[in-house]
Amino acid sequence: MRRREFIAFIAGAAAGLPLAAMAQRQMPLVGFLNSASPDTYRFNADSFREGLAKAGFVEGRNVRIEERWARGDYGALPALAAELVAMGVAAIAATGDVASARAAQLASNTVPVVFTIGGDPVRHGLVESINRPGRHVTGILFNPNVLGAKRVELLREIAPDVSRIALLMNPTNPNFKIEEADVEAGAKKLGLETVTLTARNANEMETAFQQLLSAKAQALITASDPIVLDRREQIASFALRHKVLAIGFVQQIALAGGLLSYGPSISWMYRQAGDYVGQLLKGSNPAEMPVLQPTRFELVINMKTAKALGLTVQPSLLARADEVIE
């Protein structure tokens, strides 16, 4: 290569670097805020990206994504949300329930927020109404109805001899008391006793397990909480080891080894959140985007676990299951 051509090549390459960086900066930046851990919640972040791609936005091609994870510390969420706002995000996907949604909502009055929560967004002050949110916040509602009582019914159907149920709850979750009351009411209707166990992290989870054994509870129903879901392997392992019937709110708990789960698809919720963020990037107004709600609930039964626990699952219940894990 001649000297003049070499100099022209170097100059062109140098000029190209700022252009590439500029192109990156011109891509819209989306914030992904979650209260759990990326180590065990990555499948949800992947579902979010699928929904974003469905709306026409692929990471690295025409959108950038910044993730912030609270790793089970709800108190860290406000600072993480403020950090995303300071970076100039075009929208925030505030995932991982009400605490995350509140943090993103309060971090800015203008940055659009798409939440994924299990409680009533009107009661929590996130939106003015389900059909017309009216503010800079909208999202996806995981549980339009509290389903704890239904899980008690399914437990009684699969194990009619159970008399005492433990409820595993995160006391920092804003829906704690509502879910607790729902399960207690369902249990009382069937003549079952309940004991509430609380845990905010892995260490407290072990303490709760010991309390369950002391209370001689035969079954465990988990709260609809991201921190609880984050510890699904720990919960399923304990339950199987001590012959406790573990009932979860999403299929991932049954897949981890829990006896059964009943509730909406959490992957559906995250995909819808990605699609909603994509609509915001196209110019939609969050104030006019109705909060989406699931129309389908999944019953998943882990037959491998049922056999290990010595349970016989009636064919009528198996016939109603959306998925049976063998």
CSV table of C-alpha atoms in Angstrom, one decimal:
chain,number,residue,atom,x,y,z
A,1,MET,CA,0.0,0.0,0.0
A,2,ARG,CA,1.4,3.4,-0.9
A,3,ARG,CA,2.0,6.0,1.8
A,4,ARG,CA,-0.7,8.4,0.5
A,5,GLU,CA,-3.3,5.5,0.4
A,6,PHE,CA,-2.2,4.3,3.8
A,7,ILE,CA,-2.8,7.7,5.4
A,8,ALA,CA,-6.2,8.0,3.7
A,9,PHE,CA,-7.1,4.5,5.0
A,10,ILE,CA,-6.1,5.5,8.6
A,11,ALA,CA,-8.0,8.8,8.4
A,12,GLY,CA,-11.1,7.0,7.1
A,13,ALA,CA,-11.0,4.4,9.8
A,14,ALA,CA,-10.6,7.1,12.5
A,15,ALA,CA,-13.5,9.0,11.0
A,16,GLY,CA,-15.6,5.9,11.1
A,17,LEU,CA,-15.3,5.3,14.8
A,18,PRO,CA,-17.2,8.4,15.9
A,19,LEU,CA,-19.8,7.7,13.3
A,20,ALA,CA,-20.4,4.2,14.8
A,21,ALA,CA,-20.5,5.7,18.2
A,22,MET,CA,-22.9,8.4,17.0
A,23,ALA,CA,-25.2,5.7,15.5
A,24,GLN,CA,-25.2,3.9,18.8
A,25,ARG,CA,-26.2,7.1,20.6
A,26,GLN,CA,-29.0,7.8,18.1
A,27,MET,CA,-30.6,4.4,19.0
A,28,PRO,CA,-33.3,4.8,21.6
A,29,LEU,CA,-32.2,3.6,25.0
A,30,VAL,CA,-34.6,1.5,27.1
A,31,GLY,CA,-34.3,0.8,30.8
A,32,PHE,CA,-35.1,-2.7,32.2
A,33,LEU,CA,-35.6,-2.5,36.0
A,34,ASN,CA,-36.2,-5.7,38.0
A,35,SER,CA,-36.4,-6.4,41.7
A,36,ALA,CA,-34.9,-10.0,41.4
A,37,SER,CA,-31.6,-11.4,40.2
A,38,PRO,CA,-30.3,-11.8,36.6
A,39,ASP,CA,-28.9,-15.2,37.6
A,40,THR,CA,-32.4,-16.7,38.0
A,41,TYR,CA,-34.7,-14.2,36.2
A,42,ARG,CA,-32.8,-14.1,32.9
A,43,PHE,CA,-35.7,-16.1,31.2
A,44,ASN,CA,-38.0,-13.1,31.9
A,45,ALA,CA,-35.5,-10.6,30.5
A,46,ASP,CA,-35.3,-12.8,27.4
A,47,SER,CA,-39.1,-12.8,27.1
A,48,PHE,CA,-39.1,-9.0,27.3
A,49,ARG,CA,-36.6,-8.9,24.4
A,50,GLU,CA,-38.9,-11.2,22.4
A,51,GLY,CA,-41.8,-8.8,22.8
A,52,LEU,CA,-39.6,-5.8,21.9
A,53,ALA,CA,-38.5,-7.6,18.8
A,54,LYS,CA,-42.1,-8.4,17.9
A,55,ALA,CA,-42.7,-4.6,18.0
A,56,GLY,CA,-39.8,-4.1,15.6
A,57,PHE,CA,-37.0,-3.3,18.0
A,58,VAL,CA,-33.9,-5.6,18.1
A,59,GLU,CA,-31.2,-4.9,20.7
A,60,GLY,CA,-28.0,-3.7,19.0
A,61,ARG,CA,-29.8,-3.1,15.7
A,62,ASN,CA,-32.2,-0.3,16.4
A,63,VAL,CA,-32.5,-0.2,20.2
A,64,ARG,CA,-30.2,-0.3,23.3
A,65,ILE,CA,-31.2,-1.8,26.6
A,66,GLU,CA,-29.7,-1.0,30.0
A,67,GLU,CA,-30.6,-3.5,32.8
A,68,ARG,CA,-30.7,-2.8,36.5
A,69,TRP,CA,-31.3,-5.5,39.0
A,70,ALA,CA,-32.1,-5.0,42.7
A,71,ARG,CA,-31.1,-8.6,43.5
A,72,GLY,CA,-33.8,-9.0,46.1
A,73,ASP,CA,-33.3,-5.7,47.8
A,74,TYR,CA,-36.5,-3.6,47.2
A,75,GLY,CA,-34.8,-0.6,48.9
A,76,ALA,CA,-32.3,-0.4,46.1
A,77,LEU,CA,-34.9,0.1,43.4
A,78,PRO,CA,-35.4,4.0,43.7
A,79,ALA,CA,-31.7,4.6,43.2
A,80,LEU,CA,-31.5,2.2,40.2
A,81,ALA,CA,-34.6,3.8,38.6
A,82,ALA,CA,-33.0,7.3,39.1
A,83,GLU,CA,-29.8,6.0,37.5
A,84,LEU,CA,-31.8,4.9,34.4
A,85,VAL,CA,-33.5,8.3,34.1
A,86,ALA,CA,-30.2,10.1,34.4
A,87,MET,CA,-28.9,8.0,31.4
A,88,GLY,CA,-31.6,9.4,29.3
A,89,VAL,CA,-33.8,6.3,28.7
A,90,ALA,CA,-36.8,6.7,26.4
A,91,ALA,CA,-38.8,4.3,28.5
A,92,ILE,CA,-38.5,2.0,31.5
A,93,ALA,CA,-39.8,-1.5,31.8
A,94,ALA,CA,-40.4,-1.6,35.6
A,95,THR,CA,-40.6,-5.4,36.1
A,96,GLY,CA,-40.7,-7.5,39.2
A,97,ASP,CA,-44.0,-6.2,40.9
A,98,VAL,CA,-45.2,-3.1,42.6
A,99,ALA,CA,-42.0,-1.9,44.3
A,100,SER,CA,-40.2,-1.7,40.9
A,101,ALA,CA,-43.2,0.1,39.3
A,102,ARG,CA,-43.4,2.7,42.1
A,103,ALA,CA,-39.6,3.3,41.9
A,104,ALA,CA,-39.8,4.0,38.2
A,105,GLN,CA,-43.0,6.1,38.5
A,106,LEU,CA,-41.4,8.4,41.1
A,107,ALA,CA,-38.1,8.6,39.3
A,108,SER,CA,-39.5,10.9,36.6
A,109,ASN,CA,-42.8,12.6,35.8
A,110,THR,CA,-42.1,12.3,32.0
A,111,VAL,CA,-40.3,9.1,31.2
A,112,PRO,CA,-42.9,6.5,30.2
A,113,VAL,CA,-43.1,3.4,32.4
A,114,VAL,CA,-44.4,-0.1,31.5
A,115,PHE,CA,-44.9,-2.1,34.7
A,116,THR,CA,-45.5,-5.8,35.3
A,117,ILE,CA,-47.3,-6.3,38.6
A,118,GLY,CA,-49.5,-8.8,40.5
A,119,GLY,CA,-51.6,-6.3,42.4
A,120,ASP,CA,-54.2,-3.7,41.6
A,121,PRO,CA,-52.4,-0.8,39.9
A,122,VAL,CA,-55.3,1.6,40.7
A,123,ARG,CA,-55.1,0.8,44.4
A,124,HIS,CA,-51.4,1.3,44.4
A,125,GLY,CA,-51.7,4.7,42.7
A,126,LEU,CA,-49.9,3.7,39.5
A,127,VAL,CA,-52.8,4.5,37.1
A,128,GLU,CA,-56.1,6.3,37.2
A,129,SER,CA,-58.0,3.3,35.7
A,130,ILE,CA,-57.3,0.0,33.9
A,131,ASN,CA,-58.8,1.2,30.6
A,132,ARG,CA,-57.3,4.7,30.6
A,133,PRO,CA,-54.2,5.0,32.8
A,134,GLY,CA,-54.1,8.8,32.4
A,135,ARG,CA,-50.5,9.3,33.3
A,136,HIS,CA,-47.0,8.4,32.1
A,137,VAL,CA,-47.4,4.8,33.5
A,138,THR,CA,-49.1,1.8,32.0
A,139,GLY,CA,-48.4,-1.9,32.0
A,140,ILE,CA,-49.3,-5.6,32.3
A,141,LEU,CA,-51.3,-7.0,35.2
A,142,PHE,CA,-50.3,-10.5,36.2
A,143,ASN,CA,-53.2,-11.3,38.4
A,144,PRO,CA,-56.5,-9.6,37.7
A,145,ASN,CA,-57.9,-11.8,40.5
A,146,VAL,CA,-56.1,-13.1,43.6
A,147,LEU,CA,-55.7,-16.9,43.1
A,148,GLY,CA,-54.6,-18.1,46.4
A,149,ALA,CA,-58.0,-19.6,47.3
A,150,LYS,CA,-58.0,-21.5,44.0
A,151,ARG,CA,-54.6,-23.0,44.7
A,152,VAL,CA,-55.9,-24.2,48.1
A,153,GLU,CA,-58.8,-26.0,46.2
A,154,LEU,CA,-56.3,-27.7,43.9
A,155,LEU,CA,-54.1,-28.7,46.8
A,156,ARG,CA,-57.1,-30.3,48.5
A,157,GLU,CA,-58.1,-32.1,45.3
A,158,ILE,CA,-54.6,-33.6,44.8
A,159,ALA,CA,-54.0,-34.3,48.6
A,160,PRO,CA,-57.3,-34.6,50.5
A,161,ASP,CA,-55.6,-35.6,53.7
A,162,VAL,CA,-53.7,-32.3,54.1
A,163,SER,CA,-54.9,-30.3,57.1
A,164,ARG,CA,-52.3,-27.5,57.7
A,165,ILE,CA,-50.8,-25.3,55.0
A,166,ALA,CA,-47.9,-22.9,55.3
A,167,LEU,CA,-48.0,-19.6,53.3
A,168,LEU,CA,-44.5,-18.4,52.2
A,169,MET,CA,-44.7,-14.6,51.9
A,170,ASN,CA,-42.4,-11.7,51.3
A,171,PRO,CA,-43.4,-9.1,54.0
A,172,THR,CA,-42.0,-6.2,51.9
A,173,ASN,CA,-44.3,-7.0,49.0
A,174,PRO,CA,-47.2,-4.4,48.9
A,175,ASN,CA,-49.6,-7.3,48.1
A,176,PHE,CA,-48.6,-9.3,51.2
A,177,LYS,CA,-51.7,-8.8,53.3
A,178,ILE,CA,-54.2,-9.1,50.4
A,179,GLU,CA,-52.7,-12.5,49.3
A,180,GLU,CA,-52.5,-13.7,52.8
A,181,ALA,CA,-56.1,-12.9,53.5
A,182,ASP,CA,-57.2,-14.6,50.2
A,183,VAL,CA,-55.4,-17.9,51.0
A,184,GLU,CA,-56.6,-17.9,54.6
A,185,ALA,CA,-60.2,-17.4,53.5
A,186,GLY,CA,-59.9,-20.3,51.0
A,187,ALA,CA,-58.4,-22.5,53.6
A,188,LYS,CA,-61.0,-21.7,56.2
A,189,LYS,CA,-63.8,-22.5,53.8
A,190,LEU,CA,-62.3,-26.0,53.4
A,191,GLY,CA,-61.6,-26.4,57.2
A,192,LEU,CA,-57.8,-26.2,56.8
A,193,GLU,CA,-55.4,-24.5,59.1
A,194,THR,CA,-52.8,-22.0,57.9
A,195,VAL,CA,-49.5,-20.6,59.2
A,196,THR,CA,-47.8,-17.6,57.6
A,197,LEU,CA,-44.0,-17.7,57.1
A,198,THR,CA,-42.1,-14.6,55.9
A,199,ALA,CA,-38.8,-14.3,54.1
A,200,ARG,CA,-37.1,-11.4,52.3
A,201,ASN,CA,-34.0,-13.3,51.1
A,202,ALA,CA,-32.3,-16.6,51.0
A,203,ASN,CA,-31.1,-16.6,54.6
A,204,GLU,CA,-34.6,-15.8,55.9
A,205,MET,CA,-36.0,-18.5,53.6
A,206,GLU,CA,-34.1,-21.1,55.5
A,207,THR,CA,-35.5,-19.8,58.8
A,208,ALA,CA,-39.0,-19.9,57.4
A,209,PHE,CA,-38.4,-23.5,56.4
A,210,GLN,CA,-37.5,-24.4,59.9
A,211,GLN,CA,-40.6,-22.7,61.2
A,212,LEU,CA,-42.6,-24.7,58.7
A,213,LEU,CA,-41.2,-28.0,60.1
A,214,SER,CA,-41.9,-26.8,63.7
A,215,ALA,CA,-45.5,-26.0,62.7
A,216,LYS,CA,-45.9,-29.5,61.2
A,217,ALA,CA,-47.3,-28.0,57.9
A,218,GLN,CA,-47.8,-30.6,55.2
A,219,ALA,CA,-48.0,-28.2,52.3
A,220,LEU,CA,-46.6,-24.9,51.2
A,221,ILE,CA,-48.2,-22.3,49.0
A,222,THR,CA,-45.9,-19.5,47.7
A,223,ALA,CA,-46.9,-15.9,47.4
A,224,SER,CA,-47.0,-14.2,43.9
A,225,ASP,CA,-43.6,-12.5,44.5
A,226,PRO,CA,-40.5,-12.1,42.4
A,227,ILE,CA,-38.1,-12.8,45.4
A,228,VAL,CA,-40.0,-16.0,46.1
A,229,LEU,CA,-39.8,-17.0,42.4
A,230,ASP,CA,-36.1,-16.1,42.5
A,231,ARG,CA,-35.6,-18.8,45.2
A,232,ARG,CA,-37.7,-21.5,43.4
A,233,GLU,CA,-34.9,-24.1,43.3
A,234,GLN,CA,-34.3,-23.7,47.0
A,235,ILE,CA,-38.0,-24.0,47.8
A,236,ALA,CA,-38.5,-27.1,45.6
A,237,SER,CA,-35.5,-28.8,47.0
A,238,PHE,CA,-36.5,-28.2,50.6
A,239,ALA,CA,-40.1,-29.4,49.9
A,240,LEU,CA,-39.1,-32.6,48.2
A,241,ARG,CA,-36.5,-33.4,50.8
A,242,HIS,CA,-39.1,-33.0,53.7
A,243,LYS,CA,-42.1,-34.4,51.8
A,244,VAL,CA,-43.9,-31.1,51.8
A,245,LEU,CA,-46.3,-30.3,48.9
A,246,ALA,CA,-45.2,-27.1,47.2
A,247,ILE,CA,-47.7,-25.1,45.2
A,248,GLY,CA,-46.5,-22.2,43.1
A,249,PHE,CA,-48.1,-19.3,41.2
A,250,VAL,CA,-46.2,-19.8,37.9
A,251,GLN,CA,-45.1,-22.9,36.0
A,252,GLN,CA,-41.4,-22.2,36.7
A,253,ILE,CA,-42.0,-23.4,40.3
A,254,ALA,CA,-43.4,-26.7,39.1
A,255,LEU,CA,-40.6,-27.0,36.6
A,256,ALA,CA,-38.1,-26.5,39.4
A,257,GLY,CA,-39.6,-29.5,41.2
A,258,GLY,CA,-42.7,-28.1,43.0
A,259,LEU,CA,-45.8,-30.3,43.0
A,260,LEU,CA,-48.0,-28.0,40.9
A,261,SER,CA,-48.6,-24.4,39.9
A,262,TYR,CA,-51.6,-22.4,38.9
A,263,GLY,CA,-51.7,-18.9,37.4
A,264,PRO,CA,-51.0,-16.8,34.3
A,265,SER,CA,-47.9,-17.2,32.2
A,266,ILE,CA,-45.2,-14.9,33.5
A,267,SER,CA,-43.4,-15.2,30.1
A,268,TRP,CA,-46.5,-13.9,28.4
A,269,MET,CA,-46.5,-10.9,30.8
A,270,TYR,CA,-42.9,-10.0,30.0
A,271,ARG,CA,-43.4,-10.4,26.2
A,272,GLN,CA,-46.3,-8.1,26.4
A,273,ALA,CA,-44.2,-5.6,28.4
A,274,GLY,CA,-41.6,-5.7,25.6
A,275,ASP,CA,-44.3,-5.1,23.0
A,276,TYR,CA,-45.8,-2.2,25.0
A,277,VAL,CA,-42.3,-0.5,25.3
A,278,GLY,CA,-42.0,-0.9,21.5
A,279,GLN,CA,-45.3,0.9,21.0
A,280,LEU,CA,-44.0,3.7,23.2
A,281,LEU,CA,-40.9,4.0,21.1
A,282,LYS,CA,-43.2,4.4,18.1
A,283,GLY,CA,-45.0,7.3,19.7
A,284,SER,CA,-47.9,5.8,21.6
A,285,ASN,CA,-49.1,7.7,24.6
A,286,PRO,CA,-49.0,5.6,27.9
A,287,ALA,CA,-51.9,7.6,29.3
A,288,GLU,CA,-54.1,6.0,26.6
A,289,MET,CA,-52.7,2.5,26.6
A,290,PRO,CA,-54.9,0.2,28.7
A,291,VAL,CA,-53.4,-2.0,31.3
A,292,LEU,CA,-53.4,-5.5,29.8
A,293,GLN,CA,-54.7,-8.5,31.7
A,294,PRO,CA,-54.3,-12.3,31.2
A,295,THR,CA,-57.2,-14.2,29.8
A,296,ARG,CA,-55.8,-17.6,30.4
A,297,PHE,CA,-54.5,-19.4,33.5
A,298,GLU,CA,-52.2,-22.5,33.5
A,299,LEU,CA,-52.4,-25.6,35.6
A,300,VAL,CA,-49.1,-27.4,35.6
A,301,ILE,CA,-48.6,-30.7,37.5
A,302,ASN,CA,-45.2,-32.3,38.2
A,303,MET,CA,-45.9,-36.0,38.1
A,304,LYS,CA,-42.3,-36.9,38.9
A,305,THR,CA,-42.7,-34.9,42.2
A,306,ALA,CA,-46.1,-36.4,42.9
A,307,LYS,CA,-44.8,-39.9,42.6
A,308,ALA,CA,-41.8,-39.0,44.9
A,309,LEU,CA,-44.3,-37.8,47.4
A,310,GLY,CA,-46.4,-40.9,47.1
A,311,LEU,CA,-49.4,-39.1,45.7
A,312,THR,CA,-52.0,-40.5,43.3
A,313,VAL,CA,-53.3,-37.8,40.9
A,314,GLN,CA,-56.8,-38.4,39.8
A,315,PRO,CA,-57.3,-38.6,36.0
A,316,SER,CA,-59.9,-35.9,36.1
A,317,LEU,CA,-57.3,-33.4,37.5
A,318,LEU,CA,-54.7,-34.5,35.0
A,319,ALA,CA,-57.2,-34.0,32.2
A,320,ARG,CA,-57.6,-30.4,33.3
A,321,ALA,CA,-53.8,-29.7,33.4
A,322,ASP,CA,-52.3,-27.5,30.7
A,323,GLU,CA,-49.0,-29.3,31.2
A,324,VAL,CA,-47.9,-32.5,32.9
A,325,ILE,CA,-44.2,-32.8,33.8
A,326,GLU,CA,-43.2,-36.5,33.7
